[in-house]
């Protein structure tokens, strides 16, 4: 287990990690995390994983595609960071990783022991909750975080 009870962050040290994607559900998750931090203290961190380009025919084109995807992710995280600051008065930590989302999410959580709450937006309906539920059940089985929160879109 990564955390012992005496290693767990207290309220002011607790970091809420929000997985940023373009979904409406992410907005609900972000709002939840911001409200918790505004009321109880703590910090917010934003995470986004950029998929590795599958374009291997021409190395330069693949590198350009990777750079463009990383730039788009940076822009998106900066936009969300402005909203976090507006709601909490604090700027969040930003984590942009390249690779598999679950693998990179695990790495970020392992590297930062202050992250104790993973906040994911989960949809409902015919498509089900999506990858968020898969990520959470996989991470919880490894005990990397104290708990996870789902914010469902109304």
PDB file of C-alpha atoms in Angstrom:
ATOM      1  CA  UNK A   1       0.000   0.000   0.000  1.00  0.00           C
ATOM      2  CA  UNK A   2       1.286   3.447  -0.903  1.00  0.00           C
ATOM      3  CA  UNK A   3      -0.222   5.341   2.069  1.00  0.00           C
ATOM      4  CA  UNK A   4      -0.026   4.574   5.770  1.00  0.00           C
ATOM      5  CA  UNK A   5      -2.540   6.344   8.002  1.00  0.00           C
ATOM      6  CA  UNK A   6       0.126   8.712   9.340  1.00  0.00           C
ATOM      7  CA  UNK A   7       1.113   9.604   5.753  1.00  0.00           C
ATOM      8  CA  UNK A   8      -2.371  10.708   4.705  1.00  0.00           C
ATOM      9  CA  UNK A   9      -2.653  14.410   3.909  1.00  0.00           C
ATOM     10  CA  UNK A  10      -4.813  16.597   6.149  1.00  0.00           C
ATOM     11  CA  UNK A  11      -7.449  18.993   4.770  1.00  0.00           C
ATOM     12  CA  UNK A  12      -5.103  21.840   3.828  1.00  0.00           C
ATOM     13  CA  UNK A  13      -2.602  19.440   2.247  1.00  0.00           C
ATOM     14  CA  UNK A  14      -5.144  17.294   0.392  1.00  0.00           C
ATOM     15  CA  UNK A  15      -4.953  17.523  -3.392  1.00  0.00           C
ATOM     16  CA  UNK A  16      -7.919  16.771  -5.629  1.00  0.00           C
ATOM     17  CA  UNK A  17      -6.773  15.408  -8.995  1.00  0.00           C
ATOM     18  CA  UNK A  18      -9.217  16.191 -11.804  1.00  0.00           C
ATOM     19  CA  UNK A  19      -8.899  14.304 -15.073  1.00  0.00           C
ATOM     20  CA  UNK A  20      -9.446  16.880 -17.813  1.00  0.00           C
ATOM     21  CA  UNK A  21     -11.229  15.936 -21.012  1.00  0.00           C
ATOM     22  CA  UNK A  22     -13.664  17.784 -23.295  1.00  0.00           C
ATOM     23  CA  UNK A  23     -16.796  16.227 -21.745  1.00  0.00           C
ATOM     24  CA  UNK A  24     -19.606  18.011 -19.967  1.00  0.00           C
ATOM     25  CA  UNK A  25     -19.175  15.566 -17.090  1.00  0.00           C
ATOM     26  CA  UNK A  26     -15.671  16.914 -16.486  1.00  0.00           C
ATOM     27  CA  UNK A  27     -17.205  20.325 -15.784  1.00  0.00           C
ATOM     28  CA  UNK A  28     -19.316  18.803 -13.001  1.00  0.00           C
ATOM     29  CA  UNK A  29     -16.258  17.050 -11.583  1.00  0.00           C
ATOM     30  CA  UNK A  30     -14.264  20.282 -11.677  1.00  0.00           C
ATOM     31  CA  UNK A  31     -17.057  22.221  -9.983  1.00  0.00           C
ATOM     32  CA  UNK A  32     -17.208  19.590  -7.219  1.00  0.00           C
ATOM     33  CA  UNK A  33     -13.445  19.706  -6.633  1.00  0.00           C
ATOM     34  CA  UNK A  34     -13.383  23.510  -6.605  1.00  0.00           C
ATOM     35  CA  UNK A  35     -16.216  23.688  -4.091  1.00  0.00           C
ATOM     36  CA  UNK A  36     -14.499  21.182  -1.797  1.00  0.00           C
ATOM     37  CA  UNK A  37     -11.210  23.110  -1.914  1.00  0.00           C
ATOM     38  CA  UNK A  38     -12.948  26.470  -1.421  1.00  0.00           C
ATOM     39  CA  UNK A  39     -14.792  25.174   1.656  1.00  0.00           C
ATOM     40  CA  UNK A  40     -12.342  22.744   3.255  1.00  0.00           C
ATOM     41  CA  UNK A  41      -8.947  23.818   1.921  1.00  0.00           C
ATOM     42  CA  UNK A  42      -6.477  21.855  -0.095  1.00  0.00           C
ATOM     43  CA  UNK A  43      -5.349  22.127  -3.672  1.00  0.00           C
ATOM     44  CA  UNK A  44      -6.389  21.060  -7.136  1.00  0.00           C
ATOM     45  CA  UNK A  45      -4.252  19.334  -9.732  1.00  0.00           C
ATOM     46  CA  UNK A  46      -5.299  18.889 -13.351  1.00  0.00           C
ATOM     47  CA  UNK A  47      -4.301  15.851 -15.405  1.00  0.00           C
ATOM     48  CA  UNK A  48      -4.465  15.076 -19.099  1.00  0.00           C
ATOM     49  CA  UNK A  49      -2.772  12.296 -21.043  1.00  0.00           C
ATOM     50  CA  UNK A  50      -1.949  12.752 -24.702  1.00  0.00           C
ATOM     51  CA  UNK A  51      -2.023   9.588 -26.781  1.00  0.00           C
ATOM     52  CA  UNK A  52       1.183   8.664 -28.541  1.00  0.00           C
ATOM     53  CA  UNK A  53       0.956   9.170 -32.296  1.00  0.00           C
ATOM     54  CA  UNK A  54       0.466   5.983 -34.266  1.00  0.00           C
ATOM     55  CA  UNK A  55       1.842   7.608 -37.413  1.00  0.00           C
ATOM     56  CA  UNK A  56       5.218   5.912 -37.923  1.00  0.00           C
ATOM     57  CA  UNK A  57       5.619   6.163 -41.688  1.00  0.00           C
ATOM     58  CA  UNK A  58       7.368   9.506 -41.559  1.00  0.00           C
ATOM     59  CA  UNK A  59       9.076  10.343 -38.278  1.00  0.00           C
ATOM     60  CA  UNK A  60       8.824  14.102 -38.746  1.00  0.00           C
ATOM     61  CA  UNK A  61       5.068  13.981 -39.359  1.00  0.00           C
ATOM     62  CA  UNK A  62       4.548  11.822 -36.271  1.00  0.00           C
ATOM     63  CA  UNK A  63       6.616  14.224 -34.159  1.00  0.00           C
ATOM     64  CA  UNK A  64       4.616  17.161 -35.519  1.00  0.00           C
ATOM     65  CA  UNK A  65       1.356  15.391 -34.652  1.00  0.00           C
ATOM     66  CA  UNK A  66       2.638  14.679 -31.116  1.00  0.00           C
ATOM     67  CA  UNK A  67       3.703  18.308 -30.685  1.00  0.00           C
ATOM     68  CA  UNK A  68       0.325  19.570 -31.883  1.00  0.00           C
ATOM     69  CA  UNK A  69      -1.536  17.224 -29.508  1.00  0.00           C
ATOM     70  CA  UNK A  70       0.665  18.336 -26.594  1.00  0.00           C
ATOM     71  CA  UNK A  71       0.096  22.014 -27.459  1.00  0.00           C
ATOM     72  CA  UNK A  72      -3.679  21.456 -27.577  1.00  0.00           C
ATOM     73  CA  UNK A  73      -3.529  19.716 -24.180  1.00  0.00           C
ATOM     74  CA  UNK A  74      -1.531  22.602 -22.694  1.00  0.00           C
ATOM     75  CA  UNK A  75      -4.058  25.100 -24.027  1.00  0.00           C
ATOM     76  CA  UNK A  76      -6.976  23.088 -22.607  1.00  0.00           C
ATOM     77  CA  UNK A  77      -5.327  22.733 -19.178  1.00  0.00           C
ATOM     78  CA  UNK A  78      -4.578  26.466 -19.086  1.00  0.00           C
ATOM     79  CA  UNK A  79      -8.238  27.246 -19.835  1.00  0.00           C
ATOM     80  CA  UNK A  80      -9.378  24.932 -17.055  1.00  0.00           C
ATOM     81  CA  UNK A  81      -6.726  26.373 -14.696  1.00  0.00           C
ATOM     82  CA  UNK A  82      -8.225  29.842 -15.195  1.00  0.00           C
ATOM     83  CA  UNK A  83     -11.614  28.452 -14.155  1.00  0.00           C
ATOM     84  CA  UNK A  84     -10.080  26.791 -11.074  1.00  0.00           C
ATOM     85  CA  UNK A  85      -8.500  30.100 -10.098  1.00  0.00           C
ATOM     86  CA  UNK A  86     -11.797  31.911 -10.613  1.00  0.00           C
ATOM     87  CA  UNK A  87     -13.622  29.459  -8.324  1.00  0.00           C
ATOM     88  CA  UNK A  88     -10.961  28.938  -5.629  1.00  0.00           C
ATOM     89  CA  UNK A  89      -8.508  31.835  -5.827  1.00  0.00           C
ATOM     90  CA  UNK A  90      -5.698  29.282  -6.298  1.00  0.00           C
ATOM     91  CA  UNK A  91      -3.884  28.085  -9.388  1.00  0.00           C
ATOM     92  CA  UNK A  92      -3.779  24.300  -9.812  1.00  0.00           C
ATOM     93  CA  UNK A  93      -0.828  22.053 -10.500  1.00  0.00           C
ATOM     94  CA  UNK A  94      -0.815  20.865 -14.121  1.00  0.00           C
ATOM     95  CA  UNK A  95       0.157  17.381 -15.272  1.00  0.00           C
ATOM     96  CA  UNK A  96       0.412  16.641 -18.987  1.00  0.00           C
ATOM     97  CA  UNK A  97       1.703  13.194 -19.821  1.00  0.00           C
ATOM     98  CA  UNK A  98       2.114  11.331 -23.063  1.00  0.00           C
ATOM     99  CA  UNK A  99       1.036   7.709 -23.207  1.00  0.00           C
ATOM    100  CA  UNK A 100      -1.742   5.466 -21.936  1.00  0.00           C
ATOM    101  CA  UNK A 101      -4.124   7.440 -19.704  1.00  0.00           C
ATOM    102  CA  UNK A 102      -4.379   4.853 -16.929  1.00  0.00           C
ATOM    103  CA  UNK A 103      -0.633   4.199 -16.816  1.00  0.00           C
ATOM    104  CA  UNK A 104       0.202   7.898 -16.719  1.00  0.00           C
ATOM    105  CA  UNK A 105      -2.514   8.587 -14.154  1.00  0.00           C
ATOM    106  CA  UNK A 106      -1.042   5.912 -11.884  1.00  0.00           C
ATOM    107  CA  UNK A 107       2.415   7.453 -12.294  1.00  0.00           C
ATOM    108  CA  UNK A 108       1.220  10.947 -11.348  1.00  0.00           C
ATOM    109  CA  UNK A 109      -0.598   9.613  -8.275  1.00  0.00           C
ATOM    110  CA  UNK A 110       2.443   7.612  -7.177  1.00  0.00           C
ATOM    111  CA  UNK A 111       4.744  10.629  -7.581  1.00  0.00           C
ATOM    112  CA  UNK A 112       2.591  13.021  -5.537  1.00  0.00           C
ATOM    113  CA  UNK A 113       1.559  11.670  -2.126  1.00  0.00           C
ATOM    114  CA  UNK A 114      -0.608  14.743  -1.489  1.00  0.00           C
ATOM    115  CA  UNK A 115      -3.080  13.525  -4.140  1.00  0.00           C
ATOM    116  CA  UNK A 116      -5.725  11.810  -2.091  1.00  0.00           C
ATOM    117  CA  UNK A 117      -8.879  12.334  -4.131  1.00  0.00           C
ATOM    118  CA  UNK A 118      -9.313  11.421  -7.763  1.00  0.00           C
ATOM    119  CA  UNK A 119     -12.225  13.333  -9.307  1.00  0.00           C
ATOM    120  CA  UNK A 120     -13.658  11.951 -12.526  1.00  0.00           C
ATOM    121  CA  UNK A 121     -16.703  12.918 -14.521  1.00  0.00           C
ATOM    122  CA  UNK A 122     -18.832   9.907 -15.401  1.00  0.00           C
ATOM    123  CA  UNK A 123     -21.690   9.895 -17.858  1.00  0.00           C
ATOM    124  CA  UNK A 124     -24.840   7.865 -17.831  1.00  0.00           C
ATOM    125  CA  UNK A 125     -27.212   6.564 -20.421  1.00  0.00           C
ATOM    126  CA  UNK A 126     -26.897   4.088 -23.262  1.00  0.00           C
ATOM    127  CA  UNK A 127     -23.113   4.447 -23.502  1.00  0.00           C
ATOM    128  CA  UNK A 128     -22.628   3.766 -19.780  1.00  0.00           C
ATOM    129  CA  UNK A 129     -20.145   5.543 -17.538  1.00  0.00           C
ATOM    130  CA  UNK A 130     -17.275   5.213 -19.993  1.00  0.00           C
ATOM    131  CA  UNK A 131     -13.572   4.832 -19.243  1.00  0.00           C
ATOM    132  CA  UNK A 132     -13.810   6.795 -15.977  1.00  0.00           C
ATOM    133  CA  UNK A 133     -15.299   3.835 -14.141  1.00  0.00           C
ATOM    134  CA  UNK A 134     -12.654   1.503 -15.587  1.00  0.00           C
ATOM    135  CA  UNK A 135      -9.867   3.852 -14.458  1.00  0.00           C
ATOM    136  CA  UNK A 136     -11.252   4.207 -10.967  1.00  0.00           C
ATOM    137  CA  UNK A 137     -11.809   0.525 -10.279  1.00  0.00           C
ATOM    138  CA  UNK A 138      -8.303  -0.255 -11.537  1.00  0.00           C
ATOM    139  CA  UNK A 139      -6.707   2.471  -9.396  1.00  0.00           C
ATOM    140  CA  UNK A 140      -8.724   1.582  -6.295  1.00  0.00           C
ATOM    141  CA  UNK A 141      -7.619  -2.023  -6.566  1.00  0.00           C
ATOM    142  CA  UNK A 142      -4.027  -0.809  -6.211  1.00  0.00           C
ATOM    143  CA  UNK A 143      -4.862   1.478  -3.216  1.00  0.00           C
ATOM    144  CA  UNK A 144      -3.031   4.443  -4.734  1.00  0.00           C
ATOM    145  CA  UNK A 145      -5.653   6.902  -3.506  1.00  0.00           C
ATOM    146  CA  UNK A 146      -7.826   7.182  -0.450  1.00  0.00           C
ATOM    147  CA  UNK A 147     -11.050   7.382  -2.487  1.00  0.00           C
ATOM    148  CA  UNK A 148     -12.528   8.456  -5.781  1.00  0.00           C
ATOM    149  CA  UNK A 149     -15.537  10.605  -6.578  1.00  0.00           C
ATOM    150  CA  UNK A 150     -17.923  10.417  -9.517  1.00  0.00           C
ATOM    151  CA  UNK A 151     -19.826  13.506 -10.560  1.00  0.00           C
ATOM    152  CA  UNK A 152     -22.723  12.599 -12.786  1.00  0.00           C
ATOM    153  CA  UNK A 153     -24.079  14.981 -15.359  1.00  0.00           C
ATOM    154  CA  UNK A 154     -27.734  15.849 -14.745  1.00  0.00           C
TER     155      UNK A 154
END
